Every structure is written in C-alpha cells, then in structure tokens.
Short mmCIF file of C-alpha atoms and ligand atoms in Angstrom, two decimals:
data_model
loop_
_atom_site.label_atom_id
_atom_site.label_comp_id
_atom_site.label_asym_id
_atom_site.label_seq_id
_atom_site.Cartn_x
_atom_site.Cartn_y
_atom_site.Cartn_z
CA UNK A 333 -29.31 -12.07 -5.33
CA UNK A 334 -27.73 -8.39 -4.80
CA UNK A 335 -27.37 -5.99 -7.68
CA UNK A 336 -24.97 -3.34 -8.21
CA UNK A 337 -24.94 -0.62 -10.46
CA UNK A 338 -22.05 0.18 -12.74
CA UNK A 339 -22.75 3.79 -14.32
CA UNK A 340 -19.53 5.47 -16.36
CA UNK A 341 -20.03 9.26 -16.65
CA UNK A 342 -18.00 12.17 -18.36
CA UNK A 343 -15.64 11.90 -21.36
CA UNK A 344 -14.36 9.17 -22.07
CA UNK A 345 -11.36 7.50 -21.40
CA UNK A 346 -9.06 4.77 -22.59
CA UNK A 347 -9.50 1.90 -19.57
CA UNK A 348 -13.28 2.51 -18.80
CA UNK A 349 -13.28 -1.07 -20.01
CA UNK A 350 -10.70 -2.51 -17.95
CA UNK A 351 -12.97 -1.15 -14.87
CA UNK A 352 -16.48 -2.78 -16.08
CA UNK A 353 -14.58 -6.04 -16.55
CA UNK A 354 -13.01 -5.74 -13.13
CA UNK A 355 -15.93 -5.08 -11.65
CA UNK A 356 -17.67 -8.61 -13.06
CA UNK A 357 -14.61 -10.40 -13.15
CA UNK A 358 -13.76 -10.00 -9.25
CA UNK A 359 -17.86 -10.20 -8.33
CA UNK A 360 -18.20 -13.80 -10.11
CA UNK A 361 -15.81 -14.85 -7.28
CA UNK A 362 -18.56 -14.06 -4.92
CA UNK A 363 -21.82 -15.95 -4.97
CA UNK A 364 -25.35 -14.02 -5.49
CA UNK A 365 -24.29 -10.83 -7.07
CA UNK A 366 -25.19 -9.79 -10.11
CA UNK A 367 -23.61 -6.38 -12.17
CA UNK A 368 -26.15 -4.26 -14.12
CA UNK A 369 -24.96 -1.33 -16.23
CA UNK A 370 -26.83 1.95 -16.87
CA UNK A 371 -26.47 2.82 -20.67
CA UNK A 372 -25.01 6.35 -21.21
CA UNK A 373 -24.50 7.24 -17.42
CA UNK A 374 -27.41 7.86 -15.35
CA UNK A 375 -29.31 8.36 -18.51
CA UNK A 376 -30.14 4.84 -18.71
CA UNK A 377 -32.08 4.97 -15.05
CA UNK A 378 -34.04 7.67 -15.95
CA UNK A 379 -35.18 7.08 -19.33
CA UNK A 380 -38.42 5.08 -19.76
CA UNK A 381 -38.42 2.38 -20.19
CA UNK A 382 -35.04 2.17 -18.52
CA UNK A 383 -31.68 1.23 -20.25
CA UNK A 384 -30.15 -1.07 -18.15
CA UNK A 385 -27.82 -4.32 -19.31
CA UNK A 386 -27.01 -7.53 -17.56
CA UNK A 387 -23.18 -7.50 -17.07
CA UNK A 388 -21.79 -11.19 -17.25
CA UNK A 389 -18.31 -12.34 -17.76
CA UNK A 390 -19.27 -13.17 -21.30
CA UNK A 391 -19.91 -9.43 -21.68
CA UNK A 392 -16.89 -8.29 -20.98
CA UNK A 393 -14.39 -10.98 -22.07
CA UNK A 394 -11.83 -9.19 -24.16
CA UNK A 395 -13.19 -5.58 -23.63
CA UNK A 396 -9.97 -4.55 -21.40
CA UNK A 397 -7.82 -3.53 -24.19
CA UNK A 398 -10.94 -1.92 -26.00
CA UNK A 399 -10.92 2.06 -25.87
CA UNK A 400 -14.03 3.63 -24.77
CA UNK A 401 -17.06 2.62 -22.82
CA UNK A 402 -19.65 -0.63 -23.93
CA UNK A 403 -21.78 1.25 -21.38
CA UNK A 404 -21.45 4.57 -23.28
CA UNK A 405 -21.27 7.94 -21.96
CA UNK A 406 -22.13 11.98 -21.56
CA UNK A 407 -21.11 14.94 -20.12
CA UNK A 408 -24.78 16.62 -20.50
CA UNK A 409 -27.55 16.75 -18.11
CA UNK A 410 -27.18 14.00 -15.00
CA UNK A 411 -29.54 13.52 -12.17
CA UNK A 412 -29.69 17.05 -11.10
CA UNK A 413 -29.93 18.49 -14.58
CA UNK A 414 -32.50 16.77 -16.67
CA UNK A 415 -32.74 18.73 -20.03
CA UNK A 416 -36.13 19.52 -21.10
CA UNK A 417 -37.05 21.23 -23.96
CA UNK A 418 -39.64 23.54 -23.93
CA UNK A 419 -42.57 24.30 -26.19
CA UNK A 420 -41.04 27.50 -27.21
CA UNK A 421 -37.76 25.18 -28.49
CA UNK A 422 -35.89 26.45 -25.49
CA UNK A 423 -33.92 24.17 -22.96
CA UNK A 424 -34.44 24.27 -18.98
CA UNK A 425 -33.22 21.11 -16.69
CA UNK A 426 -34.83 19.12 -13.97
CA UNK A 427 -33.83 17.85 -10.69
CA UNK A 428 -34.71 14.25 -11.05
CA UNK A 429 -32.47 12.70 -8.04
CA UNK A 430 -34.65 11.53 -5.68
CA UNK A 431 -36.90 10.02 -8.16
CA UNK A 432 -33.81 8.29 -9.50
CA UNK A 433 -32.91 6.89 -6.30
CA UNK A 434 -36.11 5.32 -5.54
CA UNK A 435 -35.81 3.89 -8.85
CA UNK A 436 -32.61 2.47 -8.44
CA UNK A 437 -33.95 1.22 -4.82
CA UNK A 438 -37.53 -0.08 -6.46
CA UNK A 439 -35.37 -2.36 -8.85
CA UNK A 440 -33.42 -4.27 -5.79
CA UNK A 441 -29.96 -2.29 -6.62
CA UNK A 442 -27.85 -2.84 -3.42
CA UNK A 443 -25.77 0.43 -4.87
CA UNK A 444 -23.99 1.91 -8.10
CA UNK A 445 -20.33 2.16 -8.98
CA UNK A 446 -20.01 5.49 -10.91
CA UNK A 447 -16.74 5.64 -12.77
CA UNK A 448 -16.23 9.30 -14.01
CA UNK A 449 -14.47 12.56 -13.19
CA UNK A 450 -14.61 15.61 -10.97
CA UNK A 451 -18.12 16.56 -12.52
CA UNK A 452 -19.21 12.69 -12.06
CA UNK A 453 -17.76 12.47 -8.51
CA UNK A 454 -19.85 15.67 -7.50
CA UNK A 455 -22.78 13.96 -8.41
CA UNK A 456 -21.27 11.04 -6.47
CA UNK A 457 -21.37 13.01 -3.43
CA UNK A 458 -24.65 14.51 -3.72
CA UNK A 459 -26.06 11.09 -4.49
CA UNK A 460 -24.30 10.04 -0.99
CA UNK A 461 -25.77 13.16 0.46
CA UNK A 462 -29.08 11.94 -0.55
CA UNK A 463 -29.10 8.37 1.13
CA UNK A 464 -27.89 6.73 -2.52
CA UNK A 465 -25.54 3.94 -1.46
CA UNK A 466 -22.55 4.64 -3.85
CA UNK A 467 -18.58 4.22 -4.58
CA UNK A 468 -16.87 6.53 -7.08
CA UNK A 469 -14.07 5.56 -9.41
CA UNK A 470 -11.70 8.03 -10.57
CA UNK A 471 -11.45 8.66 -14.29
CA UNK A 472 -9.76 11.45 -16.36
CA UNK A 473 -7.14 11.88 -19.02
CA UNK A 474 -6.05 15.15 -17.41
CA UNK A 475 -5.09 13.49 -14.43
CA UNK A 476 -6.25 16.56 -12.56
CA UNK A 477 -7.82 15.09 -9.59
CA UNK A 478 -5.74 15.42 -6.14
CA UNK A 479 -7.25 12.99 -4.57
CA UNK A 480 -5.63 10.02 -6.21
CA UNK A 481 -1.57 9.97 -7.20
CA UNK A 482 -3.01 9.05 -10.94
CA UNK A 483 -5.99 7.69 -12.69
CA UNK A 484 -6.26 5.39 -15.37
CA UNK A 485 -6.23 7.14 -19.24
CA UNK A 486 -2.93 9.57 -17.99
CA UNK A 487 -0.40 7.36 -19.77
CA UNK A 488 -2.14 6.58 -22.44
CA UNK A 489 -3.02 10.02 -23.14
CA UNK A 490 0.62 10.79 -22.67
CA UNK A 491 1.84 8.49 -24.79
CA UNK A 492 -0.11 9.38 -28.55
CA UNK A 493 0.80 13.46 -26.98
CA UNK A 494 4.68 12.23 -27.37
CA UNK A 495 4.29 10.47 -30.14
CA UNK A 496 2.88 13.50 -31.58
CA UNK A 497 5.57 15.24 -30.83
CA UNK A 498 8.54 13.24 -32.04
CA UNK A 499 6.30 13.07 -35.55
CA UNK A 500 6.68 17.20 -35.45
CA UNK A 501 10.32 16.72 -34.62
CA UNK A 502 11.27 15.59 -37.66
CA UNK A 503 9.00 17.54 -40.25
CA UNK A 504 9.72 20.87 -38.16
CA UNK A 505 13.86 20.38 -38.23
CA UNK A 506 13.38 18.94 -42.51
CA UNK A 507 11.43 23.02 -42.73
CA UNK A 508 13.32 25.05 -40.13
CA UNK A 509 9.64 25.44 -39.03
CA UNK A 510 7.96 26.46 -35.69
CA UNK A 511 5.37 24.21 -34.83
CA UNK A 512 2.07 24.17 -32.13
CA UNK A 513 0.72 21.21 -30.81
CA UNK A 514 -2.24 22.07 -28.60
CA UNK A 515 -3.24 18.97 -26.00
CA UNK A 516 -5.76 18.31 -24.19
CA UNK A 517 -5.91 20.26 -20.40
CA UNK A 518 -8.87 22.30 -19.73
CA UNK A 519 -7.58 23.68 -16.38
CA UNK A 520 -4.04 21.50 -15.83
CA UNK A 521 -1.17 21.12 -17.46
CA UNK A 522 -0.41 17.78 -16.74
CA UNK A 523 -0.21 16.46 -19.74
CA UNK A 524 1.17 18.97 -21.95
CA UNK A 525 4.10 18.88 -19.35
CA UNK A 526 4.70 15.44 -19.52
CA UNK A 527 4.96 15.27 -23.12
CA UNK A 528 7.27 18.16 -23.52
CA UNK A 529 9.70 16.33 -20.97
CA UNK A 530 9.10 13.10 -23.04
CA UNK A 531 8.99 14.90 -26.27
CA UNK A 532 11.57 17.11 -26.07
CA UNK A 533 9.65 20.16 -26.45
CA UNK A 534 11.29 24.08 -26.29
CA UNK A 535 8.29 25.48 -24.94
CA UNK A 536 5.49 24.31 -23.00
CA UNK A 537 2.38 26.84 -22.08
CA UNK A 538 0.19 25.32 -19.11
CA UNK A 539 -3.16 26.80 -17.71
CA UNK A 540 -1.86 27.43 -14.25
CA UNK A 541 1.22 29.20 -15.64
CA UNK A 542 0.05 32.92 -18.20
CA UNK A 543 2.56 32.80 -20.70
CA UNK A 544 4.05 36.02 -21.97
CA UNK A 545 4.33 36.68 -26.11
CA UNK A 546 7.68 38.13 -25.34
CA UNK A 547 8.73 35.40 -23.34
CA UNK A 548 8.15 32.33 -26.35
CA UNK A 549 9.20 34.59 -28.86
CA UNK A 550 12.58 34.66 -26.82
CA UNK A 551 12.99 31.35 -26.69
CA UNK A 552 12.37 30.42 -30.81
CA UNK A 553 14.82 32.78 -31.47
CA UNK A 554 17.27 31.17 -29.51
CA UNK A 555 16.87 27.86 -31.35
CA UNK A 556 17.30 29.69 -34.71
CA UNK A 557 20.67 31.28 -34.20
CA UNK A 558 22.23 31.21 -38.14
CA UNK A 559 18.85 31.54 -39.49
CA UNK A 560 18.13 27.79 -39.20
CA UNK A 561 16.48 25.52 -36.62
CA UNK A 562 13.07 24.88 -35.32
CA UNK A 563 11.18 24.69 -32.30
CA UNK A 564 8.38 22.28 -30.82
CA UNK A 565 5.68 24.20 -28.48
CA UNK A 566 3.27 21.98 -26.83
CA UNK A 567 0.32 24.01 -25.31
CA UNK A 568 -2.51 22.84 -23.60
CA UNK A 569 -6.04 23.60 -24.61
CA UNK A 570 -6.39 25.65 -21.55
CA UNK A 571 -3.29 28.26 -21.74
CA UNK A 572 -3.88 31.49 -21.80
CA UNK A 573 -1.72 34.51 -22.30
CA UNK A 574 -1.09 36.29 -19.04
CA UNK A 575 -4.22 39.26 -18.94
CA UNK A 576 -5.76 37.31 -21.13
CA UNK A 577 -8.54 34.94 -21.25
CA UNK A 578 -9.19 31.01 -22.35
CA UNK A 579 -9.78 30.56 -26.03
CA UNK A 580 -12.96 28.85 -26.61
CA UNK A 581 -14.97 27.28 -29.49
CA UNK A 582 -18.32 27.66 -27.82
CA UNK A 583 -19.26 29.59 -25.12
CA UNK A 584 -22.08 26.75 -23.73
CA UNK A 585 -23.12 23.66 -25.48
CA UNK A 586 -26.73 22.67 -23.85
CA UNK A 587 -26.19 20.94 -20.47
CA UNK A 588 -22.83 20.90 -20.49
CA UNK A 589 -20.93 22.46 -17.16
CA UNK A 590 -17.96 23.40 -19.46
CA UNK A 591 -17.04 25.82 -22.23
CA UNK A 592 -15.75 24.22 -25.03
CA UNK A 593 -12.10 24.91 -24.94
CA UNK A 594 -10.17 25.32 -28.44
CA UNK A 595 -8.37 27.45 -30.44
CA UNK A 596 -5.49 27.99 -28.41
CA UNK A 597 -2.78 26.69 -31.23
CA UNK A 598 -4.14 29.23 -34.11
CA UNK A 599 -4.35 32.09 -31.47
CA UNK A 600 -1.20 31.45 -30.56
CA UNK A 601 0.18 31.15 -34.02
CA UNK A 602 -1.44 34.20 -35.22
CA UNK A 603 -0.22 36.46 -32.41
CA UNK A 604 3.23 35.05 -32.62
CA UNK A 605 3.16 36.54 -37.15
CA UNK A 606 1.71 39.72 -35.40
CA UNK A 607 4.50 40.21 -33.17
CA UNK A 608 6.93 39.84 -35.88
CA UNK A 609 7.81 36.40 -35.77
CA UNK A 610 9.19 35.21 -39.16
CA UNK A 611 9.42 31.81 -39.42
CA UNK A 612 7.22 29.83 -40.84
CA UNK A 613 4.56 28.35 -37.98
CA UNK A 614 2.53 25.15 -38.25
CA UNK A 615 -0.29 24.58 -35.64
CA UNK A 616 -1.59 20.37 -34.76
CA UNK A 617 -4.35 19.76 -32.48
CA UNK A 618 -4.38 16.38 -31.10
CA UNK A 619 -7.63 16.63 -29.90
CA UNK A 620 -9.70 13.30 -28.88
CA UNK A 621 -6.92 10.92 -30.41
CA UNK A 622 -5.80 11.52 -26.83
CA UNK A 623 -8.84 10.01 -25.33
CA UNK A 624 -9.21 7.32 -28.42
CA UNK A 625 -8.35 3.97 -28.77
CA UNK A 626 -6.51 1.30 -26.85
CA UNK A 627 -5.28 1.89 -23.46
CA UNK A 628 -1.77 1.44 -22.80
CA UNK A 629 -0.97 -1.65 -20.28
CA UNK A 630 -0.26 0.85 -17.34
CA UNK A 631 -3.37 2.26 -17.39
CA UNK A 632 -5.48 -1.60 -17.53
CA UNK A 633 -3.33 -2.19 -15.01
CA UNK A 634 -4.82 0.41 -12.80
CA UNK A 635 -7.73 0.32 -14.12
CA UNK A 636 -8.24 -3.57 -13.17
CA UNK A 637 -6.76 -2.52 -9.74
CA UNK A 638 -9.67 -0.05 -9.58
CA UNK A 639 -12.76 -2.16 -10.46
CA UNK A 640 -11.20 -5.28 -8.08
CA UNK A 641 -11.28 -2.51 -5.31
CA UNK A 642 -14.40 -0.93 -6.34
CA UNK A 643 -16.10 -3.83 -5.91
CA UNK A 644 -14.72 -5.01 -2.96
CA UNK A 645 -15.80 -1.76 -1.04
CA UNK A 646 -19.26 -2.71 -2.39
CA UNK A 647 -19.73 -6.16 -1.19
CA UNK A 648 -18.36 -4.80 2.08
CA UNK A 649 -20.38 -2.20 2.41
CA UNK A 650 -17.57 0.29 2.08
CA UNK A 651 -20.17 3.16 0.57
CA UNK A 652 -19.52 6.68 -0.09
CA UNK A 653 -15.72 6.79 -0.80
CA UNK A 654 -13.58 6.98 -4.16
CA UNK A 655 -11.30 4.49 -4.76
CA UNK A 656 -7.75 5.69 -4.92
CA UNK A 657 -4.41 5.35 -6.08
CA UNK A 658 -1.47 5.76 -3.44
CA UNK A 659 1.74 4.76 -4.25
CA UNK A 660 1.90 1.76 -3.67
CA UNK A 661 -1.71 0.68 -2.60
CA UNK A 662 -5.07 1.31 -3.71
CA UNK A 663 -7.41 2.60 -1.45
CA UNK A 664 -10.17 4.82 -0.63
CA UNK A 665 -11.14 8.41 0.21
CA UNK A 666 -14.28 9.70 1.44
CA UNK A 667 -16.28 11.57 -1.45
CA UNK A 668 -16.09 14.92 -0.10
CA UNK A 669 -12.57 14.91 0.36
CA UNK A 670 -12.58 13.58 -3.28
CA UNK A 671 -14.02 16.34 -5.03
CA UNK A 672 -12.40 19.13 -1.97
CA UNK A 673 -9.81 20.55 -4.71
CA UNK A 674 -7.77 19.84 -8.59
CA UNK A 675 -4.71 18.87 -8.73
CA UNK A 676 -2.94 21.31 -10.58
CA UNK A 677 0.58 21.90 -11.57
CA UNK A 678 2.60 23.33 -8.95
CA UNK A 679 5.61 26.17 -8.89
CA UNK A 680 7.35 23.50 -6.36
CA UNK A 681 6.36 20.45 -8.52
CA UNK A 682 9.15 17.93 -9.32
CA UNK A 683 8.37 17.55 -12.86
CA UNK A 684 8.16 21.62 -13.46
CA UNK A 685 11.63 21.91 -12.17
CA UNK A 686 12.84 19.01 -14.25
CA UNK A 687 11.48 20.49 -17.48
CA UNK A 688 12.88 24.03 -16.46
CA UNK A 689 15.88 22.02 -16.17
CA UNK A 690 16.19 20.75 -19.33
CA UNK A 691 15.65 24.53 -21.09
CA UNK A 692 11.91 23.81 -21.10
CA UNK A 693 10.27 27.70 -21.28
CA UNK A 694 6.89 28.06 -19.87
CA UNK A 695 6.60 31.28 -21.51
CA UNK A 696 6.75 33.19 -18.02
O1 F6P B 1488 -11.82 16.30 -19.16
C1 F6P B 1488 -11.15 15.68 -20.19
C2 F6P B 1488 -11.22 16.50 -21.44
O2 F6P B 1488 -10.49 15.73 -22.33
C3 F6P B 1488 -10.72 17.94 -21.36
O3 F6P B 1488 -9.33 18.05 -21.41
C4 F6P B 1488 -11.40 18.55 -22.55
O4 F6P B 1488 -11.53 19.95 -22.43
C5 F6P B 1488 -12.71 17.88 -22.53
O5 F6P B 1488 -12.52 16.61 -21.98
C6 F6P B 1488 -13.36 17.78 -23.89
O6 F6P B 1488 -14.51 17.04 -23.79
P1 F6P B 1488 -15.66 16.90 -24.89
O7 F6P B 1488 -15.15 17.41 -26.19
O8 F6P B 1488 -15.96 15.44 -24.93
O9 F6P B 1488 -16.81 17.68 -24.36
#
C-alpha cells in the first residue's frame, strides 16, 4: 500500500476542499494507495502524538462546495520555524525539518501534496531541497503567484468584492456619499482591480501603483459637479500613498512572516477630511468574507483540475514541481521556478489599461 500526504498550509481559501477531494477521488481509481492528511499543515507531523487522518471517499463526499479546509490550517511556525516558548514567556523557533522528514519517511509516506501559497511553496522547495519527495499546489485569493495564469479562490474572492461594491452603489448615490471599500491584497492589486472593472468603481488604489491625495481628490470632485453625486473607491489592503508606507494593524504577530496589513480605508478616509474634502465619506472592509464560504463553480472547477493533476504527478513520480494553470492545460513547473517571483500588476497589463479606459483613476 503507498501513502501520500495531503498537507494545506497558509490562509485559507474557498476550494481547498475541492483539492482534498480530488486528490482521493482520482487515487481510488488506482489500486494500493491510500491519502493521509496532516491536521493544521505540517503541524499535524510534528506534534506528538501526530495528527494525521485517513482520507477516504466517504471523507470527502460533498466537501467540494464547502469553504475552508477539513484539514485545517496556519500561517505560523512550519517545519523550519517551530515556536517555542521559553521559560522567561518569550518565543524563539526551531528548525525541525529533517526530523520531520524522517518522520514522514518512518510512517511509509511515499510523499506529501502541500496545497498553500508563496510562503507554503517555499517550504515546498526547501523540503525538495532536503530529499522530501513533494508536489506543491497553488493556492491564494490574491492570485499573486506568476507561476500559474490563476489559482483557485481568485473568482470567488472577486465575486463577494463586486458584490460589495454594487451594495455601496446604491447606498452611496441614495447619500451623495463617498465611500472606501478596502479588499484584500497584501502586495497585488489583483483583486481590487478586478472588482472596480466589475464594480464600476471611480477609483481604484493598488500596492504596486502610490496613489497621490491630490490625484483621488481630483477625481471625487469630478463626479460631484452640481454638488451631488458619489463615488466608489476600492483600495486594497496593501496601498499606500506614494512616500508613504503600508498601514498596518500589527507590526508582528508570533511566527507569522507577515505584518498584519489594515487600516488602509480609515487612513485614507481621514486624510481625504484633512485635505479638505467635504463630502460625507463612509469606509467598508471586506476583510475575510473574501476568503469565507462557498467557492464559486470556477474555482472547484480548477480546483478539481488541480488535485486530479496533483495526484497524478504523484503516482508517477512527477516530484518536486507545482502544478499549474496554463491556458488551456494544467501542468507543472519546477518548485524553484515556482516561488522565482509575484505576479504583480503591471503598467502594460491588459486589465490596467481597460480600467484606465473606462475613467478608472489609480490615484497616480
Ligand atoms: O494571502 C491572502 C491574504 O488574504 C492577504 O491578502 C491578507 O493580507 C492575508 O491573507 C491575511 O491573512 P490572515 O489574517 O489570515 O493572517
């Protein structure tokens, strides 16, 4: 009987589901495999006793429209950073990779599937580095990773962000108001962009573009001419103004690679009063209803795609690559190439020149 690891690391994402039951579905077509699952990413490996599930079909019948993980998540600690806390109360990490791997090799696991983002792919790769046999499946709402044309979560994310923004329509133009919706993007735009263009949006202020105070305050005005109107600005978490610097909640939160982004909207809102805007501003931050709930067919679409692939690079021994999406086909990249660079937005990107087309300010 071989075993294969399914791990899913990083935020979570509407279609982590879809994968698992991918995975299981496609490997029941095979004889002598059998699909454990680490609970909460590696976590479940290198607790003790270990957390590790039996993943049958019965497990995951009906999970592919269910939002979130059944395997759970985190975006603290991992392999190579074990938190420990100290007798003083204070927190240090461990490096506990190689004993993980001859964990994973002591308990007859052929290799692991580890379905996360650009933090869980690096730890893909240094796994792979290590002698782990391992395949890495692309995961992100931010869609931010430029080694696949899009990963599963995107549209869905997307699609509450417009939604969100035709609700603000129509309670901005009943108040002549101004309103903020801040989205999620830590370091691209991608999906603040998209929902403007979908939305409708006046303004749209993206991490790789500084926006200028001057600039938005320009473009309100011009949808107020009379003294009535409104205006839509949808902002991802990650803006910033140009000479300026991220707004963030929390500088660290233990183990966690990040800063904790936030605050963006209110900033925004404030400076906007200070500079003499006078209409009335109301800020929304969508927050993790973006990464919520059920994912939209599109994305278990790919996501199914992903976990049929996934596995079939395991049973053929295909280790050390990311499955990817490219128009039309799925394939796979190698994991260094995987994690080489983001994918951020562009100045020659399509989609920027469509929303500059439709009167779509970026504030610059
Ligand atoms: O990477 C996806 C993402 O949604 C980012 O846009 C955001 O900054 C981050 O996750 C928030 O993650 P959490 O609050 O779970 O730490």
């Amino acid at each position: 009987m071989k075993q294969l690891l399914v791990v899913t690391g990083g935020g979570d994402c509407p279609g982590l589901n879809a994968v698992i039951r991918a995975i299981v579905k496609r490997s029941s077509r095979e004889k002598d495999w059998r699909i454990l699952g680490s609970i909460e990413a590696f976590n479940g490996i290198l607790r003790e006793p270990e957390e590790i599930v039996i993943l049958d079909e019965k497990t995951v019948a009906g999970i592919h429209f269910q939002g979130g993980t059944i395997l759970q998540t985190t975006n603290v600690g991992g392999p190579f950073a074990w938190p420990e806390q100290q007798p003083d109360g204070s927190w240090t990490t461990r490096d506990r990779s190689v004993e993980m791997i001859n964990k994973i090799r002591s308990l007859g696991i052929e290799g692991v599937i580890n379905i996360g983002g650009d933090g869980s792919q690096r730890i893909s790769n240094r796994l792979r580095e290590l002698g782990l046999n391992i395949i890495g499946v692309p995961k992100t709402i931010d869609n931010d990773l430029s080694a696949t044309d899009t990963t599963f979560g995107f549209q869905t994310a997307i699609q509450v962000a417009t939604e969100a923004v035709d609700k603000l329509v129509t309670t901005a133009a009943s108040h002549n108001r101004v309103f903020i919706l801040e989205v999620m993007g830590r370091d691209a735009g991608w999906i603040a962009m998209h929902a403007a263009v979908a939305g409708g949006a006046e303004i749209c202020l993206i991490p790789e573009i500084p926006y200028h105070l001057d600039k938005v305050m320009e473009r309100i005005e011009s949808r107020f001419t009379g003294g009535r109107g409104f205006a839509i600005i949808v902002a991802a978490e990650g803006a910033r103004p140009a000479g300026g610097s991220v707004s963030a909640i929390q500088t660290h939160e233990a183990g966690n690679e990040h800063i904790r982004l936030g605050g963006l909207a209110n900033r925004l809102a404030h400076d906007l009063q200070q500079a003499g805007c006078l209409h009335s501003i109301r800020v929304t931050v969508l927050g993790h209803l973006q990464r919520g709930g059920v994912p939209v067919a599109y994305d278990r679409i790919l996501a199914s795609r992903f976990g049929v692939k996934a596995f079939e690079m395991a049973a053929s021994g295909a280790w050390g690559k990311m499955v990817s999406y490219r128009h039309p086909e799925v394939t796979a990249v190698p994991l260094p190439e995987a994690i080489r660079e983001p994918k951020l937005v562009k100045a020659a990107d399509d989609l920027l020149s469509t929303a500059r087309g439709l009167g779509i300010s970026f504030g610059d």
